[in-house]
Coordinates of C-alpha atoms in Angstrom, one line a residue:
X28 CA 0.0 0.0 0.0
X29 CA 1.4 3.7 -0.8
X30 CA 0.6 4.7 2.9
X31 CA 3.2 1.8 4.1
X32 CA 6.0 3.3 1.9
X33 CA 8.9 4.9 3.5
X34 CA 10.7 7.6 0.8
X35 CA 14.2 8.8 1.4
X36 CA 15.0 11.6 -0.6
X37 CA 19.1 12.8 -1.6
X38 CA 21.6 14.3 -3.4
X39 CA 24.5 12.2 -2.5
X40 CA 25.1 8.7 -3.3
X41 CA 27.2 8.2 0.0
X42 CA 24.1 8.9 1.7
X43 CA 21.3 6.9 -0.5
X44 CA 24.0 3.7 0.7
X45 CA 23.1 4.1 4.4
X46 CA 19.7 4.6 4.0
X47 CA 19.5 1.9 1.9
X48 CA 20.3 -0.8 4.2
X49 CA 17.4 0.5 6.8
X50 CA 14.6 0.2 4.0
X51 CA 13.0 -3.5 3.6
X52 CA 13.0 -4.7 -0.3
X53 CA 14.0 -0.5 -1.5
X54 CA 13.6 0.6 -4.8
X55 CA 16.0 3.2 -6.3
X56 CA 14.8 6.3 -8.3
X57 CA 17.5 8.3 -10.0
X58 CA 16.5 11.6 -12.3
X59 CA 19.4 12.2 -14.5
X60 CA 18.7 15.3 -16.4
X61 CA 21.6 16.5 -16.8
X62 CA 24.0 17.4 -19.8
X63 CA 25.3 14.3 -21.7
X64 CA 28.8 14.9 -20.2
X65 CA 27.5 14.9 -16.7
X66 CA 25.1 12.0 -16.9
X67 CA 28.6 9.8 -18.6
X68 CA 30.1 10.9 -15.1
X69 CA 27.3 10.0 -13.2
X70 CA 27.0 6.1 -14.9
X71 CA 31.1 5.6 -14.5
X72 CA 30.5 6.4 -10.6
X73 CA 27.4 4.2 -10.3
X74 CA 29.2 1.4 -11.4
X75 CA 31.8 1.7 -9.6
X76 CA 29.6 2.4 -6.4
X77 CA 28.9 -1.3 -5.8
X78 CA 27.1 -1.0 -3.1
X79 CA 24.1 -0.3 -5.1
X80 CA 24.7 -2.9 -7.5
X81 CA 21.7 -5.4 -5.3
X82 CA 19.2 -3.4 -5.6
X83 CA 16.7 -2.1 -8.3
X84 CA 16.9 1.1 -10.2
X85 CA 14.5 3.2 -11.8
X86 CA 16.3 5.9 -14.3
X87 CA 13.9 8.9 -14.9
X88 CA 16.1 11.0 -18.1
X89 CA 16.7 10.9 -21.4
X90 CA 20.5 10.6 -21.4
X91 CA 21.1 7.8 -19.4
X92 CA 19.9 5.4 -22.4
X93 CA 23.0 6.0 -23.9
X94 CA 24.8 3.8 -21.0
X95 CA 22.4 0.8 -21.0
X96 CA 25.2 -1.7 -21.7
X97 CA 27.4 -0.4 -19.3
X98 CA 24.4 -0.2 -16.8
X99 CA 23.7 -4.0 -17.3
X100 CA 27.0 -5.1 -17.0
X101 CA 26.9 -4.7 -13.1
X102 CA 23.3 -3.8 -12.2
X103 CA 20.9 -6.9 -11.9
X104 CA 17.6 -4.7 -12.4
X105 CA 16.9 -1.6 -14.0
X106 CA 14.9 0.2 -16.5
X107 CA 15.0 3.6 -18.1
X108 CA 12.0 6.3 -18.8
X109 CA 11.9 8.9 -21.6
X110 CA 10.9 12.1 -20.5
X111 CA 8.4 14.7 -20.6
X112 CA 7.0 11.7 -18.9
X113 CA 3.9 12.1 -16.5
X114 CA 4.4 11.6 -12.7
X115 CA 1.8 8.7 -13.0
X116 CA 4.5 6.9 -15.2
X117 CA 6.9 7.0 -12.7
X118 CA 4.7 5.9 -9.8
X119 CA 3.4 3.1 -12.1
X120 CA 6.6 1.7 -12.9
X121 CA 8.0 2.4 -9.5
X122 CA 5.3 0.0 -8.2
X123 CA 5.3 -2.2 -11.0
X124 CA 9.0 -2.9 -10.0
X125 CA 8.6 -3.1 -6.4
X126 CA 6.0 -5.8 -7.3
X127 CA 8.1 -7.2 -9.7
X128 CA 11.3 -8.0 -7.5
X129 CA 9.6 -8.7 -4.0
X130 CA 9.5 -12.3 -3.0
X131 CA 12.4 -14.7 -3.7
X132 CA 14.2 -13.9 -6.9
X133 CA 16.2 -16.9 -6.6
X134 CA 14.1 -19.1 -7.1
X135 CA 11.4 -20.2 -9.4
X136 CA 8.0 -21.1 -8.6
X137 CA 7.0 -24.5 -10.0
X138 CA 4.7 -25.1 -13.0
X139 CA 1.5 -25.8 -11.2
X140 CA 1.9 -22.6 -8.5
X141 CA 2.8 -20.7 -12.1
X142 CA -0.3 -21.6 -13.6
X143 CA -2.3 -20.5 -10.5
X144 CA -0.9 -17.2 -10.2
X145 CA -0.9 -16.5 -14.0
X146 CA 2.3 -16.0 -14.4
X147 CA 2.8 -17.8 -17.7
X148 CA -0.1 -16.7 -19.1
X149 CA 0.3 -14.9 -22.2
X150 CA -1.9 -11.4 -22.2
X151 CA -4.3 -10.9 -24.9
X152 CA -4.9 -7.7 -26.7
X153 CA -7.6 -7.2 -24.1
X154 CA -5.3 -8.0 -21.3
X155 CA -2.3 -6.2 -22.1
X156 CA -3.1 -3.4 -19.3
X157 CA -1.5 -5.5 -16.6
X158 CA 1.2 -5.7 -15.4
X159 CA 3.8 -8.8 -17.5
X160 CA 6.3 -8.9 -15.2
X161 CA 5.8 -10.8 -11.6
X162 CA 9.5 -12.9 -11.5
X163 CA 12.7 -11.1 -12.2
X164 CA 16.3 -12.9 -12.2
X165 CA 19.8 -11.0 -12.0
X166 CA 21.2 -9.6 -15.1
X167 CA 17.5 -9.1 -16.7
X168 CA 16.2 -6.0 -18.0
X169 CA 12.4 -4.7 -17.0
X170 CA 11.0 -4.4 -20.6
X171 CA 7.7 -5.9 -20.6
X172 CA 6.0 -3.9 -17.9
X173 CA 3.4 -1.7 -19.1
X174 CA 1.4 1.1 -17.5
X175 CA -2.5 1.7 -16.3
X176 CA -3.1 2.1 -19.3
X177 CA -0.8 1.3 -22.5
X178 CA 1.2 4.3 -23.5
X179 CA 1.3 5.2 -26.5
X180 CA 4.5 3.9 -26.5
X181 CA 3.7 0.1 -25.7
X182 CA 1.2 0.2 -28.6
X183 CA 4.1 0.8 -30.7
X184 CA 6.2 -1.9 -29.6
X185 CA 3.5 -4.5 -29.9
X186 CA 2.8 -3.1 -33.2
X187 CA 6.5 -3.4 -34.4
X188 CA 6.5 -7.2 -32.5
X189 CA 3.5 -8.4 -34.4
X190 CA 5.0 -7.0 -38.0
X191 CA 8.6 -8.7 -37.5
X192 CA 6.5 -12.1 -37.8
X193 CA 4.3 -10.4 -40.6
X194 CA 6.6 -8.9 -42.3
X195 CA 10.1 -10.1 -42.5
X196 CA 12.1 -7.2 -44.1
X197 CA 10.9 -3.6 -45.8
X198 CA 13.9 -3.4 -47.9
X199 CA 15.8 -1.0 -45.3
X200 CA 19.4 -1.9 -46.7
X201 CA 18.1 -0.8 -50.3
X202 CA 16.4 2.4 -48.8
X203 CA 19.6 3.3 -47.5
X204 CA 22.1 3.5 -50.3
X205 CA 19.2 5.6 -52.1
X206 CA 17.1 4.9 -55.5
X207 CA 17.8 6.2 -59.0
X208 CA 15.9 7.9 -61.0
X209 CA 16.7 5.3 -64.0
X210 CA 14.8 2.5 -61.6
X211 CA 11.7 4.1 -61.9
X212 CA 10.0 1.6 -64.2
X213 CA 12.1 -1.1 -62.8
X214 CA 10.2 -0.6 -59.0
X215 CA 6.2 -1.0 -60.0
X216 CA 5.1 2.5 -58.1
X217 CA 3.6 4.2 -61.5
X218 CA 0.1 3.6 -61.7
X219 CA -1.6 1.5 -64.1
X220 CA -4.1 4.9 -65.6
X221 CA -2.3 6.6 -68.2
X222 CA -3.3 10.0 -67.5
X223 CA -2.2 10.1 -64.2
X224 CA 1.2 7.9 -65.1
X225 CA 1.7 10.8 -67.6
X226 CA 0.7 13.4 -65.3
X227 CA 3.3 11.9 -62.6
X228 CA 6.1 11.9 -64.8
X229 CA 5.9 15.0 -66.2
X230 CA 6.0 16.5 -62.6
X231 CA 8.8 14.1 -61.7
X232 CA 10.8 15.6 -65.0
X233 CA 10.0 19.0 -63.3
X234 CA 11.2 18.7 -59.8
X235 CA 15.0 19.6 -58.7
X236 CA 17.9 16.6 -58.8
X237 CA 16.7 15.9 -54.9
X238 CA 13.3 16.1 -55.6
X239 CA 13.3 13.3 -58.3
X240 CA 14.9 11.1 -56.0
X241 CA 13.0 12.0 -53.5
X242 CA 9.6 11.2 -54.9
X243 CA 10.9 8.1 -56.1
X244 CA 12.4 6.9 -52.5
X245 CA 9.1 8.0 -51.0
X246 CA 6.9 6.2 -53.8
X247 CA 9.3 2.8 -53.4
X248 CA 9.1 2.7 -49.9
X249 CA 5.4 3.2 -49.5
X250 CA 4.3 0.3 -52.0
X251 CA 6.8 -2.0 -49.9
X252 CA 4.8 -0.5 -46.6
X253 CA 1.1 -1.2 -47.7
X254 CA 1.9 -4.4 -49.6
X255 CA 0.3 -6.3 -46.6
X256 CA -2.3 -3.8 -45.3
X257 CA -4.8 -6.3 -47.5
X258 CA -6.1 -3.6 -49.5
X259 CA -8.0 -4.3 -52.9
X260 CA -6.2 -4.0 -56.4
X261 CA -8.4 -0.7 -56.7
X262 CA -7.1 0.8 -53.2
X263 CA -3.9 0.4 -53.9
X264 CA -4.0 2.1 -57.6
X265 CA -5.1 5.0 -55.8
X266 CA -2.1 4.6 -53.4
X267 CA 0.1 5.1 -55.7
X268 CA -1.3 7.8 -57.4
X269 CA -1.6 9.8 -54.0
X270 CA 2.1 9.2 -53.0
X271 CA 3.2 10.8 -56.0
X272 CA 0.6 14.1 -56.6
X273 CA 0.2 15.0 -52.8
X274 CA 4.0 16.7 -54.1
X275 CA 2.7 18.4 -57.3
X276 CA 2.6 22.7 -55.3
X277 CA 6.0 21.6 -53.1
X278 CA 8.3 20.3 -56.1
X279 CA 9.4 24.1 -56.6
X280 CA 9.5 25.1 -52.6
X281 CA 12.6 23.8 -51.2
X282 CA 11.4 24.4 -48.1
X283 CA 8.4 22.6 -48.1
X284 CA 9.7 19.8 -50.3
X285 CA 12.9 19.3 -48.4
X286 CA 12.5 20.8 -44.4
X287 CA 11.6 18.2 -41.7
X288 CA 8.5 19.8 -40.2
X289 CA 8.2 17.8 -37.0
X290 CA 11.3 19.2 -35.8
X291 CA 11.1 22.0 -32.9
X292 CA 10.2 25.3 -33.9
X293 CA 8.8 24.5 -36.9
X294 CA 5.2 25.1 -36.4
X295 CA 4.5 27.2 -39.1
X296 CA 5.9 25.0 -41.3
X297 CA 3.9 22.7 -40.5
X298 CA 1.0 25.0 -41.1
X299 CA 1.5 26.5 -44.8
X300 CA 2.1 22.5 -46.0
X301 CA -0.7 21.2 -44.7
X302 CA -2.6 23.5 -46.3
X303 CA -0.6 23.3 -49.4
X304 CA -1.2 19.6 -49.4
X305 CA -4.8 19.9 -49.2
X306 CA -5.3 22.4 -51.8
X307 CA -3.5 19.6 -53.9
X308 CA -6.4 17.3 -53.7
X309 CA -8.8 20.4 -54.4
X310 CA -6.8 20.4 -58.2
X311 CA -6.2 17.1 -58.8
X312 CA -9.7 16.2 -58.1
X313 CA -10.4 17.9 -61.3
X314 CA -7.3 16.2 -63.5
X315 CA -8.0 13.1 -62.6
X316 CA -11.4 10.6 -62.0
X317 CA -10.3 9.0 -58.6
X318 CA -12.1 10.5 -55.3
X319 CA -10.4 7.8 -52.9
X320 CA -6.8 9.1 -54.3
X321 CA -8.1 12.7 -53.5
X322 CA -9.1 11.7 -50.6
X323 CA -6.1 10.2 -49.3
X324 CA -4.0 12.8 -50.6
X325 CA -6.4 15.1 -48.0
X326 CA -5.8 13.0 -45.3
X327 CA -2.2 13.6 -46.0
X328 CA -2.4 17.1 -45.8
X329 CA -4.4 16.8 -42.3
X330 CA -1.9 14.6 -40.8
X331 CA 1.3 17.0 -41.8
X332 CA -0.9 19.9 -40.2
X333 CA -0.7 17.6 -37.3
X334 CA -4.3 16.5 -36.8
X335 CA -5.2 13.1 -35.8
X336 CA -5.3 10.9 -38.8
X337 CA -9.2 8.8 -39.7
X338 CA -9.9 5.7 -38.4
X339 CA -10.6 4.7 -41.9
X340 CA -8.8 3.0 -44.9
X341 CA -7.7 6.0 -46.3
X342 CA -6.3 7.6 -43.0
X343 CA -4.3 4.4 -42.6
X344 CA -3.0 4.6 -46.3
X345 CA -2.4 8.4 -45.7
X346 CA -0.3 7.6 -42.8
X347 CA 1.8 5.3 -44.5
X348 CA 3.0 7.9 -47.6
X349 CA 3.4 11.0 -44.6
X350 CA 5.5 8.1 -42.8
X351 CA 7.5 7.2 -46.2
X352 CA 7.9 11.3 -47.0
X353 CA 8.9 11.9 -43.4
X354 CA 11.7 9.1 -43.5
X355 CA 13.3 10.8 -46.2
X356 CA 13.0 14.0 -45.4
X357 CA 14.6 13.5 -42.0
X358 CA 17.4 10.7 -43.4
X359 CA 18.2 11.8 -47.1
X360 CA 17.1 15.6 -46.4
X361 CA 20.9 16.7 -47.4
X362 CA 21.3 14.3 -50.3
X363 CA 23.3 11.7 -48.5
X364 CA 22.0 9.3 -45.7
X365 CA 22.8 10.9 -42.2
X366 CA 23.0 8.8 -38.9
X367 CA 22.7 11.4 -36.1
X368 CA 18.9 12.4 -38.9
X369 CA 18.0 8.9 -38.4
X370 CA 19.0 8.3 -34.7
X371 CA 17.2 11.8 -33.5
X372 CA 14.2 10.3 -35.6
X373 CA 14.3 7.3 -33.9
X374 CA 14.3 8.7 -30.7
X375 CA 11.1 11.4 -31.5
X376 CA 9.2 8.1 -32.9
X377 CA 10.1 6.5 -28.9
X378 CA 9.2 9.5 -27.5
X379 CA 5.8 9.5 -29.1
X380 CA 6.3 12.9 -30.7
X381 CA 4.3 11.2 -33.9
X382 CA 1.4 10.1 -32.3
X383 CA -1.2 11.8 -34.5
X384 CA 0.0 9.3 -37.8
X385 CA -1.6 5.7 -37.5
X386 CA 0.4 2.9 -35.0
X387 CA 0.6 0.7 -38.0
X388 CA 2.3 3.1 -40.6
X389 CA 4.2 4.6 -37.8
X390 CA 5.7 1.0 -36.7
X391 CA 6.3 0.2 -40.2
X392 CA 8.5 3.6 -40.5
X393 CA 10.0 2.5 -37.2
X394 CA 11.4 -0.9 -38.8
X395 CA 12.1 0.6 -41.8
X396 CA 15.4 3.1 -40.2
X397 CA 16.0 0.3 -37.9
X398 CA 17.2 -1.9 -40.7
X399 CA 18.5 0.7 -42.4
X400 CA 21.3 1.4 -39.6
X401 CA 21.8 -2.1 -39.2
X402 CA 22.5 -3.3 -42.5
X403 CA 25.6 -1.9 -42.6
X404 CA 28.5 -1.1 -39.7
X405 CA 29.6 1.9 -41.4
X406 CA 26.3 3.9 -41.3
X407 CA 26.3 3.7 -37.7
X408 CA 30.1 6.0 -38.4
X409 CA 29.1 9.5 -37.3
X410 CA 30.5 12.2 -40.0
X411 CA 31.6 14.6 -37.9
X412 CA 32.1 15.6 -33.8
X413 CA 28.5 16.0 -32.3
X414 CA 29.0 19.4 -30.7
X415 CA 28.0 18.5 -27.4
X416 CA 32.0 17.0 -27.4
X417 CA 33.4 19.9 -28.3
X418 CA 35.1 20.4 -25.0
X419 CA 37.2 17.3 -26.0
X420 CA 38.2 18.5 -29.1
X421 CA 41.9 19.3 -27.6
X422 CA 42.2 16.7 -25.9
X423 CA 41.2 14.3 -28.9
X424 CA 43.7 16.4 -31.5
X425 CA 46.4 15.5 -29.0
X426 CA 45.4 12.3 -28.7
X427 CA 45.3 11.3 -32.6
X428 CA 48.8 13.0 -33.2
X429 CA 51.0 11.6 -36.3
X430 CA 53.2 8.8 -35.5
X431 CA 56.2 10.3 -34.1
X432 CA 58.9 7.7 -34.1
X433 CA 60.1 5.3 -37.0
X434 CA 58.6 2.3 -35.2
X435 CA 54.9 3.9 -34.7
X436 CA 52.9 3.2 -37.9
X437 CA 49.1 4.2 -38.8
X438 CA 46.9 0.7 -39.4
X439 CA 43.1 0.7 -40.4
X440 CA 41.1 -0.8 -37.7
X441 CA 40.9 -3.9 -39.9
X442 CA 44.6 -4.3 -40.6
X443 CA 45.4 -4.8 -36.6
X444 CA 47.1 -7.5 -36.4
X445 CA 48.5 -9.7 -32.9
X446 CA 52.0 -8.5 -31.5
X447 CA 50.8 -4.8 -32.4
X448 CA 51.3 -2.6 -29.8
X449 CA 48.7 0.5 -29.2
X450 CA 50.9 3.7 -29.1
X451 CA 47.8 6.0 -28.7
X452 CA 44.5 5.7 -27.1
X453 CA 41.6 4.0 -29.5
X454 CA 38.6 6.7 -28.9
X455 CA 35.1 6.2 -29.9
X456 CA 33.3 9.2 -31.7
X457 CA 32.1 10.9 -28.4
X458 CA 35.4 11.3 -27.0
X459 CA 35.2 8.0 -24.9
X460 CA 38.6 5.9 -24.7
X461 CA 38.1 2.5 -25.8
X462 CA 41.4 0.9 -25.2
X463 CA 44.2 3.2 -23.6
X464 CA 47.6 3.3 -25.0
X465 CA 50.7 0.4 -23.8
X466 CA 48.7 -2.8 -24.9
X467 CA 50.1 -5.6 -27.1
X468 CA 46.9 -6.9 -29.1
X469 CA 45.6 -10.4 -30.0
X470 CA 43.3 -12.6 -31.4
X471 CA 41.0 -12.1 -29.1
X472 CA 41.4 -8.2 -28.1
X473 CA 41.3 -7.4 -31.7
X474 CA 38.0 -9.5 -31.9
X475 CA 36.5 -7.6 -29.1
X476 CA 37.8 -4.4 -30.6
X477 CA 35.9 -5.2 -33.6
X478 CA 32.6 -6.2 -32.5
X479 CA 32.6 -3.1 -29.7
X480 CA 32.9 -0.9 -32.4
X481 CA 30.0 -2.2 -34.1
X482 CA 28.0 -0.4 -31.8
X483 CA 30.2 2.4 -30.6
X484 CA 32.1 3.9 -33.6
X485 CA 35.6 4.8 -33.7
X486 CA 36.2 8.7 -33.9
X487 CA 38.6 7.8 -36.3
X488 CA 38.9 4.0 -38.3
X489 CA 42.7 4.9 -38.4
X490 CA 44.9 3.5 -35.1
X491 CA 48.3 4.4 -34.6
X492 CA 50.3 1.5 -32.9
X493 CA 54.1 0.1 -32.7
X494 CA 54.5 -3.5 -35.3
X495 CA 56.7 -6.3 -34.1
X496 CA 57.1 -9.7 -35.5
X497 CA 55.7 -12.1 -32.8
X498 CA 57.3 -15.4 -32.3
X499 CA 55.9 -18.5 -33.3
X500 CA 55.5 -19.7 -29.4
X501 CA 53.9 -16.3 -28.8
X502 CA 51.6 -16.9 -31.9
X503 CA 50.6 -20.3 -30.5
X504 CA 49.5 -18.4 -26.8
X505 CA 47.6 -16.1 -28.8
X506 CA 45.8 -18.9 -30.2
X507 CA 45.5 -20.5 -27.6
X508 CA 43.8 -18.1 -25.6
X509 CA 41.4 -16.9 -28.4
X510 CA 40.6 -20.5 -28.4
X511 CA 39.9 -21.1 -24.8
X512 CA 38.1 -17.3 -24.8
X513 CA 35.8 -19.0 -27.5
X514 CA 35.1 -22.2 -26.2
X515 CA 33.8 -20.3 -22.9
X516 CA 31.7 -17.8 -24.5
X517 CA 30.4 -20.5 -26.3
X518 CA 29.3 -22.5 -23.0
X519 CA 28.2 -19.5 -21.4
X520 CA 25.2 -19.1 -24.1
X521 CA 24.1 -22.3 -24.2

């Protein structure tokens, strides 16, 4: 009961450790909304603050994501919330842990005392406002809990789980290398009518070098988006027809072609293409004989003004081609595909900033920049310092200095080879040092090296390090130990 709680509320962490060890079954709750650089600060000291390691945490900030794997590498129970986040969230999940971790986490309850309880009892769609999670073991993540009721959120999540099994791939790794404008007949996104085929290509032969591209991209991906929303032959002709001519007034506009209106500040933006879009369908309706393409290409316009899209067919379909435009806009908006575009809309999309465009199209868009990043290590390379680093800019320069003896040499991250010695510290792109300066690689560091970058890139791919021919007894310990390394990873997962 809330009245039986006892809250301890502090600054310090020295003091949260006392008062820990007077409170029966605590749960932490940390708010860490600070700057990037102080929240980095805050994670290294929580881990090494072991004391805190047994009990679970509740992280309330947006920042703090960014150290999940670090988190879980020494804290047996957490889970992170996004803010602006609603002190009901907080409470929820606060007691939703508590509940979560009281009791005996050691053990498991047996089948029959399972079944009685519920606990392996999958929810339905009309149970999914209770709480998933009664058992939680060490070194497991709270990601199944959801609030009284669904977020918005968790709607999106089960969306994106239930299309994974639907629909195995969207074509991500294509969307991400871009389309040309000489694959336009190849792709079947023209519609079958003549007069609006015609119509289309005459406007594509009149938009800019990124427009072309960019009505094509939009057009590819939104065939690839609907082709299981089980619409009729007839439906999806008009598809197609919208997610061309909803772009016939904003080919000349850069703006209003090329801007990514759901960005802050942008309001009026928003405003004058809406509008715009919607006057589209007004002169079109007269071009061409199809009132469900007009139609859609209305409910386009509503949704870019930011009203809630229609519960109908064509407010789903509508959805999809504002989802496709939006994509591209925020990814390919500078002609070239840009990570820290994709990663900030990724994180709006978590954040629910898009909740006026339809769960399904919005999932769809979701999985669509998730393959995307991950279809390829180098996209996740940053192109530049984010300039929240900038204090480390000295620091870095001095730290990536030219070789400065005969025996230092420069080596590509994939030329590293065992007996080379690191002469200066690896660094990821946000300033953080990967593997400090003095050690002699080997198999198995340089296979660690690898896969870590994978998902923290290297500010530079270029390493400067000392070469020395290693020995064929030191060759065989290297191998040795990548083996043995191996062998207990290996029985570790299964």
């Amino acid at each position: 009961k809330a009245e039986d709680l006892r809250v301890f509320s502090s600054h310090s962490l020295d003091e949260s450790i006392k008062a820990l060890e007077e409170l029966r079954n605590p749960v932490i709750l940390i708010f860490c909304a600070g700057s990037p650089k102080h929240t980095t600060s805050f994670a290294n000291k929580l881990v090494s603050t072991t004391a805190l390691h047994r009990y679970p945490i509740v992280f309330v900030g947006n920042e703090i994501s960014r150290h999940e794997r670090l988190l879980e590498s020494c804290i047996p129970v957490f889970t992170v919330l996004d803010q602006p986040c609603e002190p009901k969230e907080i409470l929820s999940l606060l007691f939703d842990t508590m509940a979560a971790t009281q009791g005996d986490i050691e053990e498991t309850p047996d089948e029959a005392i399972e079944e009685d309880l519920g606990i392996n009892k999958k929810p339905t769609s009309h149970d999914r406002t209770k709480t998933q999670v009664t058992y939680v073991r060490p070194k497991t993540l709270i990601r199944e809990i959801s609030f009284q009721p669904l977020t918005f959120s968790d709607r999106l999540i089960e969306q994106v789980k239930e299309l994974r099994y639907e629909y195995p791939t969207l074509g991500g790794d294509a969307f991400v290398r871009g389309v040309r404008i000489e694959e336009l007949h190849d792709l079947n996104i023209l519609p079958q009518d003549s007069n609006a085929s015609g119509k289309i290509q005459d406007m594509i032969f009149a938009a800019g070098e990124w427009g072309k591209e960019h009505l094509v991209r939009v057009a590819s991906v939104n065939e690839k988006m609907i082709k299981n929303l089980h619409v009729s032959d007839e439906v999806g002709e008009s598809a197609k027809k919208a997610s061309f001519l909803y772009s016939e007034s904003l080919i000349k506009d850069y703006e209003l072609m090329r801007k990514d209106y759901t960005a802050y500040g942008r309001g009026d933006l928003r405003a004058v293409l809406g509008k715009k879009v919607q006057e589209t369908s007004d002169k079109i309706s007269n071009e061409i004989s199809d009132d469900k393409a007009c139609e859609i290409i209305r409910d386009i316009g509503r949704i870019m003004e930011g009203q809630e899209c229609s519960d109908t067919q064509e407010g789903l379909l509508a959805s999809s081609i504002v989802m496709s435009d939006l994509v591209d806009r925020a990814c390919w908006g500078k002609g070239m595909w840009s990570p820290l575009r994709a990663y900030s809309l990724l994180k709006r999309i978590k954040r629910g900033d898009l909740k006026n465009i339809h769960p399904e199209a919005l999932s769809r868009g979701l999985l669509l920049v998730t393959e995307a990043v991950n279809s390829d290590a180098a996209l996740l390379l940053l192109p530049k310092i984010p300039g929240l680093y900038r204090d480390k800019l000295k620091e870095i320069r001095d730290c990536l200095k030219m070789p400065t003896s005969e025996q230092e040499t420069t080596k590509h991250i994939t030329e590293l080879q065992p007996g080379m010695t690191i002469a200066c510290p690896i660094l990821a792109f946000d300033g953080t040092v990967l593997l400090p300066s003095g050690y002699t690689l080997d198999h198995d560091l340089i296979m660690r090296l690898w896969q870590l970058t994978a998902v923290k890139p290297l500010l530079l791919p270029k390493v400067i390090v000392v070469q020395h021919e290693m020995t064929e007894e030191e060759a065989r310990k290297s191998f040795a130990q990548e083996f043995t390394s191996s062998a207990i990873a290996v029985m570790k997962y299964e």
